[in-house]
CSV table of C-alpha atoms and ligand atoms in Angstrom, one decimal:
chain,number,residue,atom,x,y,z
M,1,MET,CA,-13.8,5.9,-8.5
M,2,ILE,CA,-10.2,4.8,-8.8
M,3,ILE,CA,-7.5,6.5,-10.8
M,4,VAL,CA,-4.1,5.2,-11.7
M,5,CYS,CA,-1.2,7.5,-10.6
M,6,LYS,CA,0.7,8.6,-13.7
M,7,THR,CA,2.6,11.6,-12.5
M,8,VAL,CA,3.9,12.9,-9.1
M,9,ASP,CA,1.3,15.7,-9.4
M,10,ASP,CA,-1.7,13.3,-9.4
M,11,ALA,CA,-4.6,14.2,-7.2
M,12,GLY,CA,-3.4,14.3,-3.7
M,13,TRP,CA,-0.9,11.4,-4.0
M,14,LEU,CA,2.0,13.4,-2.4
M,15,THR,CA,-0.1,14.9,0.4
M,16,MET,CA,-1.6,11.5,1.3
M,17,ARG,CA,1.8,9.8,1.1
M,18,GLN,CA,3.2,12.4,3.6
M,19,ALA,CA,0.3,11.8,5.9
M,20,LEU,CA,1.0,8.0,5.9
M,21,TRP,CA,4.8,8.3,6.0
M,22,PRO,CA,5.5,11.7,7.8
M,23,GLU,CA,9.1,10.7,8.4
M,24,GLY,CA,10.1,11.3,4.8
M,25,THR,CA,10.9,14.8,3.4
M,26,GLN,CA,9.0,16.1,0.4
M,27,ALA,CA,12.0,15.7,-1.8
M,28,GLU,CA,12.5,12.0,-0.7
M,29,HIS,CA,8.8,11.3,-1.4
M,30,ILE,CA,9.0,12.8,-4.9
M,31,GLU,CA,12.2,10.9,-5.7
M,32,GLU,CA,10.6,7.7,-4.6
M,33,MET,CA,7.4,8.4,-6.5
M,34,ILE,CA,9.3,9.0,-9.7
M,35,SER,CA,11.2,5.7,-9.3
M,36,LEU,CA,7.8,3.9,-8.8
M,37,LEU,CA,6.4,5.5,-11.9
M,38,GLU,CA,9.4,4.5,-14.0
M,39,ASP,CA,8.8,0.8,-13.4
M,40,SER,CA,5.0,0.3,-13.9
M,41,LYS,CA,5.4,-3.5,-14.4
M,42,ARG,CA,6.7,-3.8,-10.9
M,43,TYR,CA,4.9,-1.0,-9.0
M,44,GLY,CA,1.3,0.1,-9.0
M,45,GLN,CA,-0.2,3.2,-7.4
M,46,PHE,CA,-3.9,4.0,-7.2
M,47,ILE,CA,-6.0,6.8,-5.8
M,48,VAL,CA,-9.6,6.5,-4.7
M,49,LEU,CA,-11.8,9.6,-5.1
M,50,GLY,CA,-14.7,10.5,-2.8
M,51,THR,CA,-18.2,11.1,-4.1
M,52,SER,CA,-17.4,14.7,-5.0
M,53,GLY,CA,-14.3,13.7,-6.9
M,54,GLU,CA,-11.8,14.7,-4.2
M,55,PRO,CA,-8.8,12.5,-3.4
M,56,ALA,CA,-9.8,10.3,-0.5
M,57,GLY,CA,-7.1,7.6,-0.2
M,58,PHE,CA,-4.3,5.8,-2.0
M,59,ILE,CA,-2.7,2.4,-2.2
M,60,GLU,CA,0.8,1.4,-3.4
M,61,ALA,CA,1.6,-2.2,-4.4
M,62,ALA,CA,4.8,-3.9,-5.6
M,63,LEU,CA,5.9,-7.2,-7.0
M,64,ARG,CA,8.3,-8.6,-4.4
M,65,TYR,CA,10.9,-11.1,-5.7
M,66,ASP,CA,12.7,-11.6,-2.4
M,67,TYR,CA,11.2,-14.0,0.1
M,68,VAL,CA,8.1,-12.5,1.8
M,69,ASN,CA,7.3,-14.0,5.2
M,70,GLY,CA,4.4,-16.4,5.2
M,71,THR,CA,4.1,-16.8,1.4
M,72,GLU,CA,4.7,-19.7,-0.9
M,73,THR,CA,5.2,-18.3,-4.3
M,74,SER,CA,7.4,-15.7,-6.1
M,75,PRO,CA,6.9,-13.0,-7.0
M,76,VAL,CA,4.1,-12.0,-4.7
M,77,ALA,CA,2.1,-8.8,-4.8
M,78,PHE,CA,2.7,-6.7,-1.7
M,79,ILE,CA,0.7,-3.8,-0.3
M,80,GLU,CA,3.5,-1.3,0.5
M,81,GLY,CA,1.0,1.2,1.8
M,82,ILE,CA,-2.7,2.0,2.1
M,83,TYR,CA,-4.2,5.1,3.4
M,84,VAL,CA,-7.7,6.6,3.6
M,85,LYS,CA,-8.2,10.2,4.9
M,86,PRO,CA,-9.9,10.2,8.3
M,87,ASP,CA,-13.1,11.8,6.9
M,88,PHE,CA,-13.6,9.1,4.4
M,89,ARG,CA,-13.0,6.0,6.6
M,90,SER,CA,-15.4,3.2,7.1
M,91,GLN,CA,-17.1,3.8,3.7
M,92,GLY,CA,-15.5,0.8,2.0
M,93,LEU,CA,-12.7,2.8,0.2
M,94,ALA,CA,-9.9,0.6,1.5
M,95,ARG,CA,-11.8,-2.4,0.2
M,96,GLN,CA,-12.1,-0.7,-3.3
M,97,LEU,CA,-8.3,0.0,-3.3
M,98,ILE,CA,-7.5,-3.6,-2.3
M,99,ASN,CA,-9.8,-5.0,-5.0
M,100,VAL,CA,-8.0,-2.8,-7.6
M,101,VAL,CA,-4.6,-4.2,-6.5
M,102,ILE,CA,-6.0,-7.8,-6.6
M,103,GLY,CA,-6.8,-7.2,-10.3
M,104,TRP,CA,-3.4,-5.5,-10.9
M,105,ALA,CA,-1.6,-8.5,-9.2
M,106,ARG,CA,-3.6,-11.1,-11.1
M,107,GLU,CA,-2.7,-9.4,-14.4
M,108,ARG,CA,1.0,-9.9,-13.4
M,109,GLY,CA,0.4,-13.6,-12.7
M,110,CYS,CA,0.5,-13.4,-8.9
M,111,VAL,CA,-1.5,-15.9,-6.9
M,112,GLU,CA,-0.7,-14.4,-3.5
M,113,LEU,CA,-1.2,-10.8,-2.1
M,114,ALA,CA,0.8,-10.1,1.1
M,115,SER,CA,0.9,-7.1,3.4
M,116,ASP,CA,2.2,-6.1,6.8
M,117,THR,CA,1.4,-3.6,9.5
M,118,GLY,CA,2.7,-2.6,12.9
M,119,LEU,CA,2.1,-4.7,16.0
M,120,ASP,CA,0.5,-1.7,17.6
M,121,ASN,CA,-1.8,-0.9,14.6
M,122,LEU,CA,-4.7,-3.0,15.8
M,123,ALA,CA,-7.2,-1.2,13.6
M,124,SER,CA,-5.1,-2.0,10.5
M,125,GLN,CA,-4.9,-5.6,11.6
M,126,ASP,CA,-8.7,-5.8,11.9
M,127,VAL,CA,-9.1,-4.2,8.5
M,128,HIS,CA,-6.8,-6.7,6.9
M,129,LYS,CA,-8.8,-9.6,8.5
M,130,ALA,CA,-12.1,-8.0,7.4
M,131,LEU,CA,-10.6,-7.8,3.9
M,132,GLY,CA,-9.8,-11.5,3.8
M,133,PHE,CA,-6.1,-11.5,4.8
M,134,VAL,CA,-5.0,-14.2,7.1
M,135,GLU,CA,-2.2,-13.5,9.6
M,136,THR,CA,0.9,-15.6,8.8
M,137,GLU,CA,3.8,-14.5,11.1
M,138,ARG,CA,5.0,-12.0,13.7
M,139,VAL,CA,8.6,-10.9,13.4
M,140,VAL,CA,11.0,-8.7,15.3
M,141,TYR,CA,13.6,-6.8,13.3
M,142,PHE,CA,17.2,-6.3,14.6
M,143,ARG,CA,20.0,-4.1,13.6
M,144,LYS,CA,23.7,-3.8,14.5
M,145,CYS,CA,25.9,-0.9,13.5
M,146,LEU,CA,29.0,-2.0,11.6
L,201,LIG,C1,-6.7,1.1,7.4
L,201,LIG,C2,-7.5,2.0,6.6
L,201,LIG,C3,-6.8,2.1,5.2
L,201,LIG,C4,-8.9,1.5,6.4
L,201,LIG,O1,-9.6,2.3,5.4
L,201,LIG,P1,-11.2,2.3,5.4
L,201,LIG,O2,-11.5,2.9,4.1
L,201,LIG,O3,-11.8,2.9,6.6
L,201,LIG,O4,-11.6,0.8,5.3
L,201,LIG,P2,-13.0,0.2,4.7
L,201,LIG,O5,-14.1,1.1,5.0
L,201,LIG,O6,-12.8,-0.2,3.3
L,201,LIG,O7,-13.2,-1.1,5.6
L,201,LIG,C5,-12.8,-2.4,5.2
L,201,LIG,C6,-13.2,-3.4,6.3
L,201,LIG,O8,-12.5,-3.1,7.5
L,201,LIG,C7,-13.4,-2.9,8.5
L,201,LIG,N1,-12.8,-1.7,9.3
L,201,LIG,C8,-12.6,-0.5,8.9
L,201,LIG,N2,-12.1,0.3,9.8
L,201,LIG,C9,-12.0,-0.5,10.9
L,201,LIG,C10,-11.5,-0.3,12.2
L,201,LIG,N3,-11.0,0.9,12.6
L,201,LIG,N4,-11.5,-1.3,13.1
L,201,LIG,C11,-12.0,-2.5,12.7
L,201,LIG,N5,-12.5,-2.8,11.4
L,201,LIG,C12,-12.5,-1.8,10.6
L,201,LIG,C13,-14.7,-2.5,7.9
L,201,LIG,O9,-15.8,-2.8,8.7
L,201,LIG,C14,-14.6,-3.3,6.6
L,201,LIG,O10,-15.1,-4.6,6.8
L,201,LIG,P3,-16.6,-5.0,6.3
L,201,LIG,O11,-16.6,-4.6,4.8
L,201,LIG,O12,-16.6,-6.5,6.6
L,201,LIG,O13,-17.5,-4.2,7.1
L,201,LIG,C15,-7.6,3.4,7.3
L,201,LIG,O14,-8.1,3.3,8.5
L,201,LIG,C16,-6.3,4.2,7.3
L,201,LIG,O15,-5.9,4.9,6.4
L,201,LIG,N6,-5.6,4.1,8.5
L,201,LIG,C17,-4.3,4.8,8.7
L,201,LIG,C18,-3.2,4.2,7.8
L,201,LIG,C19,-3.0,2.8,8.1
L,201,LIG,O16,-2.9,2.3,9.2
L,201,LIG,N7,-2.7,2.0,7.0
L,201,LIG,C20,-2.4,0.6,7.1
L,201,LIG,C21,-1.0,0.3,7.4
L,201,LIG,S1,0.1,0.8,6.0
C-alpha cells in the first residue's frame, strides 16, 4: 500500500530520509520536507507500507525545469530519491514506488521520467535497468572555490 506524505510526521518519512541521506541534520531534513510539502504541484513524496502496515520505503520526485542530462523535454519528472529498508528489499516495493511516480508525472503532463545514481552504486544501476530505465550519460562534476 502506498501513502502520500502530507506532513513531516508521516509514517517513517524522516527516519528513512535520514537513512538515505545521513549527511543532513534532522533540522535540515525537516526544513526541506516542509518546503517540498508546500509545493505539491512540483514535488511528490510517497511511502510504501509493508504487509503489516509498517513504513518500508519512500520515494521523492520533482518536476525539473532546468536541463536534465539525457532528456528531450521540459519539465521532466525526476526521481530525487528512492529507498527501501533492507528487510523489505527484493519484494517489488521499489517497483511499486516508481509506478506511483509514473502516474504522478503523467498527471502533470510529463512524458519522461529521469533519475540518477552514483557510479559506484551498481545495485541501484541494475535496479533502474530492471525497472525500464535506459542509461543516458555519465558525468563528472567539478567545483572551484571563488
Ligand atoms: C535500490 C532499492 C530502492 C531497490 O529497492 P527494492 O524494493 O529492493 O527493489 P524491487 O524489489 O522493487 O526490485 C526492482 C527490480 O530490481 C531488481 N533488483 C532489486 N535489487 C537488486 C539488486 N541488488 N541487484 C540487481 N537487481 C536488483 C529486482 O529483481 C527487480 O526486477 P524484476 O522485477 O525484473 O525482478 C533498494 O535497494 C535501496 O533502497 N537501496 C539503497 C538506497 C539506494 O541506493 N537508492 C537509489 C539511489 S537514490
